[in-house]
Short mmCIF file of N, CA and C in Angstrom, two decimals:
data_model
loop_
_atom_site.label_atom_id
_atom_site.label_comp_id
_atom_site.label_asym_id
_atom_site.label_seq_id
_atom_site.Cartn_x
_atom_site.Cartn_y
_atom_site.Cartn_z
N UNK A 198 -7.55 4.98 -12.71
CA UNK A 198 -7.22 3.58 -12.90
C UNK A 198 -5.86 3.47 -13.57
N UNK A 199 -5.09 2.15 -13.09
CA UNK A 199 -3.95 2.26 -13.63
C UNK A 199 -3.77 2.00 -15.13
N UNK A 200 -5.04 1.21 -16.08
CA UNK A 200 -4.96 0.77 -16.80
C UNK A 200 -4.92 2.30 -18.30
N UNK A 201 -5.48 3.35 -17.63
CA UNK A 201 -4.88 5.03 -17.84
C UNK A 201 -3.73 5.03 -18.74
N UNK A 202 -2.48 4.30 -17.89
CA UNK A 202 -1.38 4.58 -18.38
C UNK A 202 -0.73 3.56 -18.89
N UNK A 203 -1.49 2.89 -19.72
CA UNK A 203 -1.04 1.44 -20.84
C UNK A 203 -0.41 2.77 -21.79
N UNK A 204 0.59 2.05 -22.52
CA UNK A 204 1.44 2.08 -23.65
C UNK A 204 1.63 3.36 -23.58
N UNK A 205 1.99 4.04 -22.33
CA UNK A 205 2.48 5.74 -21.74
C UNK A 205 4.20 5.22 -21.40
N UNK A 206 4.50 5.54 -20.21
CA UNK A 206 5.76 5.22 -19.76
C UNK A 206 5.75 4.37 -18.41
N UNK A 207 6.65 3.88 -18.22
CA UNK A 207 7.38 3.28 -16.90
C UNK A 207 6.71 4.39 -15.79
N UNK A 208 7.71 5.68 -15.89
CA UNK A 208 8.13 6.56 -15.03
C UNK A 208 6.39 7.38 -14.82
N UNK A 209 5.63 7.12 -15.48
CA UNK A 209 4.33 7.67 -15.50
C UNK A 209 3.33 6.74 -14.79
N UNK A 210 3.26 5.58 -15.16
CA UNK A 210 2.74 4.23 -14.74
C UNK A 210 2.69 4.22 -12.93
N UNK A 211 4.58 4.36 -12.31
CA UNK A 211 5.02 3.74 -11.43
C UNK A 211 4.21 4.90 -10.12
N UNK A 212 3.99 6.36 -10.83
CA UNK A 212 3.77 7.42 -10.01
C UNK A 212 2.57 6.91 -8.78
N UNK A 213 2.13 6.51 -9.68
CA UNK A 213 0.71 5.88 -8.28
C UNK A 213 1.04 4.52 -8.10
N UNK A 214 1.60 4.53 -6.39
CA UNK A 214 2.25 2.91 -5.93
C UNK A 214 0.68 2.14 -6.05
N UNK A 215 -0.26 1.86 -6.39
CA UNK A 215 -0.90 1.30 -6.88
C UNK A 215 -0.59 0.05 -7.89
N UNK A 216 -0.08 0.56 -8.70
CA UNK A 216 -0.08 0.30 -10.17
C UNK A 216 1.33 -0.68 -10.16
N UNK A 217 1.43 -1.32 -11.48
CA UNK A 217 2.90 -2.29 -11.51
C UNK A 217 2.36 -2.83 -13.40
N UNK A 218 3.58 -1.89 -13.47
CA UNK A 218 4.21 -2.07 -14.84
C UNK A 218 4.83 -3.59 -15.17
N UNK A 219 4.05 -3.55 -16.72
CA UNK A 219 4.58 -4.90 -17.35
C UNK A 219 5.78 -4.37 -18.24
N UNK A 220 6.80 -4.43 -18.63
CA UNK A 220 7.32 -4.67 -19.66
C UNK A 220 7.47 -4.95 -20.98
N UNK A 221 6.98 -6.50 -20.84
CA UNK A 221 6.45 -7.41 -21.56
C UNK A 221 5.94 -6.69 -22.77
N UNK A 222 4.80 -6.30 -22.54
CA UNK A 222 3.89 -5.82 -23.15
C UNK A 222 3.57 -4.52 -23.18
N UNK A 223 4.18 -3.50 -22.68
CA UNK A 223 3.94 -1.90 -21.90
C UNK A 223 2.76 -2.02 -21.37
N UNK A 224 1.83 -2.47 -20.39
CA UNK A 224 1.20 -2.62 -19.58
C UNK A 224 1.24 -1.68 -18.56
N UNK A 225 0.23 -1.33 -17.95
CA UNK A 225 -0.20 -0.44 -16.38
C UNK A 225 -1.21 -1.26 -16.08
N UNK A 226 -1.09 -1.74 -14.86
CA UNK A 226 -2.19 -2.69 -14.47
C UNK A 226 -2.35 -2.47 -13.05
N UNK A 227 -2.72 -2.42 -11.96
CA UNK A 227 -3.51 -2.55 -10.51
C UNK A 227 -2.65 -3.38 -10.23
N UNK A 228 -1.83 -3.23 -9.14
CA UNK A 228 -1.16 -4.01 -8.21
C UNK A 228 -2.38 -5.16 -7.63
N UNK A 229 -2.11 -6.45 -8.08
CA UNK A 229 -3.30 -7.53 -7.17
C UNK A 229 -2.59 -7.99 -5.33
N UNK A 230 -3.13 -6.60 -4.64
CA UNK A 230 -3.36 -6.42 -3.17
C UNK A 230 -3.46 -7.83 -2.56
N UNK A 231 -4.28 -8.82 -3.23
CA UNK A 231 -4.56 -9.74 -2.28
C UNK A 231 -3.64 -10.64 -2.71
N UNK A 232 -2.52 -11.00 -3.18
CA UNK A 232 -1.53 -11.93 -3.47
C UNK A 232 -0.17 -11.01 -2.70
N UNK A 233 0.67 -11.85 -2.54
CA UNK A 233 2.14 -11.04 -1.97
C UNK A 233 2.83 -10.91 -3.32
N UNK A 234 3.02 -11.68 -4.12
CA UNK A 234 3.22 -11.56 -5.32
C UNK A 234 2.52 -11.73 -6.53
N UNK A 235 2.64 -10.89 -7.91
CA UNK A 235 1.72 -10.81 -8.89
C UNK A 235 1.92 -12.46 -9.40
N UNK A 236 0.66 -12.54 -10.14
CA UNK A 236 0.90 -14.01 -10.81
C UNK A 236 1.70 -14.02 -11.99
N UNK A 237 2.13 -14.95 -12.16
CA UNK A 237 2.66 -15.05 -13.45
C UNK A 237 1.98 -14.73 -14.79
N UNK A 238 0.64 -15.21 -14.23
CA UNK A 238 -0.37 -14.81 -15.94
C UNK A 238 -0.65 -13.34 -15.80
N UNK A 239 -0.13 -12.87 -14.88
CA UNK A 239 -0.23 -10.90 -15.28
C UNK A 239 1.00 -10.32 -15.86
N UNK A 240 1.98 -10.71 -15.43
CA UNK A 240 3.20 -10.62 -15.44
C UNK A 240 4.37 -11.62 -14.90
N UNK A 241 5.52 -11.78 -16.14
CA UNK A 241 6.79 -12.73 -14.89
C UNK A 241 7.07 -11.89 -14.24
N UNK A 242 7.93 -12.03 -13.20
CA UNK A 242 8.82 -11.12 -12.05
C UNK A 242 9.91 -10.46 -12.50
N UNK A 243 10.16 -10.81 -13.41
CA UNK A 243 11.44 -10.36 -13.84
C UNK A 243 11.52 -9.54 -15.24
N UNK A 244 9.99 -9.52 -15.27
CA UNK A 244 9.46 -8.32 -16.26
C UNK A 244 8.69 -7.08 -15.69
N UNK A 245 8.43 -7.34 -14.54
CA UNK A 245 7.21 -6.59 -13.92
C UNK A 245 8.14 -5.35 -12.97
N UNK A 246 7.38 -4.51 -13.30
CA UNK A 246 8.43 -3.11 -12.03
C UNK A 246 7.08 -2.81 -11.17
N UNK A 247 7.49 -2.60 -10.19
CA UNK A 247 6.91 -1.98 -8.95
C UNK A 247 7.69 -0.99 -8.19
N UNK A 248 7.52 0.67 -7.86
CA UNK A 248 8.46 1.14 -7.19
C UNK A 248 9.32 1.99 -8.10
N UNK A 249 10.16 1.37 -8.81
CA UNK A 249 11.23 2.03 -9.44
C UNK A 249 11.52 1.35 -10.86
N UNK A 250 11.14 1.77 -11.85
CA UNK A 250 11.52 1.52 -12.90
C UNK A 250 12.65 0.96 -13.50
N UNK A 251 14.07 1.07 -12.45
CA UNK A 251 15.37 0.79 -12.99
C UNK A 251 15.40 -0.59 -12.29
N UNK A 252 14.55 -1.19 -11.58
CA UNK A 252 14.66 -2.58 -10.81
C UNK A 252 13.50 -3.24 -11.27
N UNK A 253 13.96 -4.59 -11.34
CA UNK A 253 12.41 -5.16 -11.62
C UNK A 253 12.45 -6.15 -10.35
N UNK A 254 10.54 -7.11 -10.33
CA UNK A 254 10.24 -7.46 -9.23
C UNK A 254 11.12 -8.13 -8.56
N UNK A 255 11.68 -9.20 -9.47
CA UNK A 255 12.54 -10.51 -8.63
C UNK A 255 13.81 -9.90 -8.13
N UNK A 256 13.91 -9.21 -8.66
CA UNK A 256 15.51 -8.09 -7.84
C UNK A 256 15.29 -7.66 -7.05
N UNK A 257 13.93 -6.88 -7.01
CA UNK A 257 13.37 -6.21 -5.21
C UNK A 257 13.26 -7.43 -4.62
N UNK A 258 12.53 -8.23 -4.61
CA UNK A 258 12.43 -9.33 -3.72
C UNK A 258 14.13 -10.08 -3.24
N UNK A 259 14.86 -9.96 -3.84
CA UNK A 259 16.60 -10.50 -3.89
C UNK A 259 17.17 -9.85 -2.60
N UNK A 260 16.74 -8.68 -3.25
CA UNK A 260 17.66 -7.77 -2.17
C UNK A 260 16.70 -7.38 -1.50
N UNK A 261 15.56 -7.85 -1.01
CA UNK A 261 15.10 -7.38 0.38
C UNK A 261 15.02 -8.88 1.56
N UNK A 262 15.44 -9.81 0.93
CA UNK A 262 15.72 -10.76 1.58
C UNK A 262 17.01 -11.15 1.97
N UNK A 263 17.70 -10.02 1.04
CA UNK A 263 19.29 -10.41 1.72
C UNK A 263 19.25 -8.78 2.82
N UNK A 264 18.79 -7.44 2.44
CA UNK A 264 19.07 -6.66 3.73
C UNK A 264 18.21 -7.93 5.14
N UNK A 265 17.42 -8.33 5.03
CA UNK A 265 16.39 -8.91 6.13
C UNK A 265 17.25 -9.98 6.79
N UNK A 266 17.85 -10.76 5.74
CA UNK A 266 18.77 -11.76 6.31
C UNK A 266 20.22 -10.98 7.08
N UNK A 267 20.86 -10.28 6.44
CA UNK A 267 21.67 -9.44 7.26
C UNK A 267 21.34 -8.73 8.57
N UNK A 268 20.46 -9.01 8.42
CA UNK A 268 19.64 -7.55 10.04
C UNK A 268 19.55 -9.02 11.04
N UNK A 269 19.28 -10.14 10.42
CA UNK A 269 18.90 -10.96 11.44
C UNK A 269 19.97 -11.80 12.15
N UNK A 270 21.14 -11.96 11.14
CA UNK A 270 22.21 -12.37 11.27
C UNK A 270 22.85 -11.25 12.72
N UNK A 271 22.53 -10.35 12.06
CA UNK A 271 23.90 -9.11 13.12
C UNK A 271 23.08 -8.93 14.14
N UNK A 272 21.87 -9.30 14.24
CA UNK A 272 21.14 -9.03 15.42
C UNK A 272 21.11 -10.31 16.55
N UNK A 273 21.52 -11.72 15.86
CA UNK A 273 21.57 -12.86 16.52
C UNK A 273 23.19 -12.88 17.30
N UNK A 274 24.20 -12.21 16.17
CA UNK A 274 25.38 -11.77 16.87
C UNK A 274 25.84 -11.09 17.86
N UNK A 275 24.87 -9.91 17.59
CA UNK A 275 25.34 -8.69 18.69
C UNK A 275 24.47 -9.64 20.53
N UNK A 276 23.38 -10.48 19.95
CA UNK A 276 22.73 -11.29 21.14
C UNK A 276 23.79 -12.00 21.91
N UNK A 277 24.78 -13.25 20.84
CA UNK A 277 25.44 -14.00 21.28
C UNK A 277 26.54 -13.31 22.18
N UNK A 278 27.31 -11.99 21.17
CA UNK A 278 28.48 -10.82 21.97
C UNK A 278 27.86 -10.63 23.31
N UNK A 279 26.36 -10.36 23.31
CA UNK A 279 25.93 -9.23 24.83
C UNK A 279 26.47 -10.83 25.83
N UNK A 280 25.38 -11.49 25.45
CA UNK A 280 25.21 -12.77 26.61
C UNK A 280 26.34 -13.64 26.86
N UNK A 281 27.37 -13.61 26.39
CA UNK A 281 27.87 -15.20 26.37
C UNK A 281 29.57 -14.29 26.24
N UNK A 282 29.85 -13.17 25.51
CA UNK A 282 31.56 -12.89 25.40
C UNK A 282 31.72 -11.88 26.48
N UNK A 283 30.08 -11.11 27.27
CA UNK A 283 30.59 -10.26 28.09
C UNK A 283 30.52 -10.61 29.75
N UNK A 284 30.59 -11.86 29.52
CA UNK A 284 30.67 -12.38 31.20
C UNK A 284 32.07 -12.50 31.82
#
């Protein structure tokens, strides 16, 4: 159980992707599976690590919506280039 590695480390906590470190409080707690994101009354986002210790949640979420937005952008481009600049 993640709750094992309360008031241990980050880097100990994060080992089983399970689990999502509080900050806050040095917390190890069970990733809650059935939400896309943790609630606030477990953790804020911007205290909470998942993954990697040197990032916290609301930063993963930042930058996985800007690679996603970039992929969709260059992929609507390279559409417009095929169909419409190579006639």
């Amino acid at each position: 159980a993640c709750s094992e590695f309360s008031r241990s480390s980050c880097e100990e906590c994060l080992q089983n992707v399970s689990c999502l470190w509080c900050s806050t409080n040095k917390t190890c707690v069970d990733y809650p599976v059935r939400s896309f994101l943790p609630p606030a009354s477990l953790c804020s986002l911007s205290r909470a690590r998942w993954g990697a210790c040197w990032m916290n949640f609301e930063a993963l979420i930042i930058a996985i919506a800007v690679v996603a937005g970039l992929l969709l952008v260059s992929a609507a481009a390279f559409c417009c280039y095929c169909c419409y600049c190579r006639r």
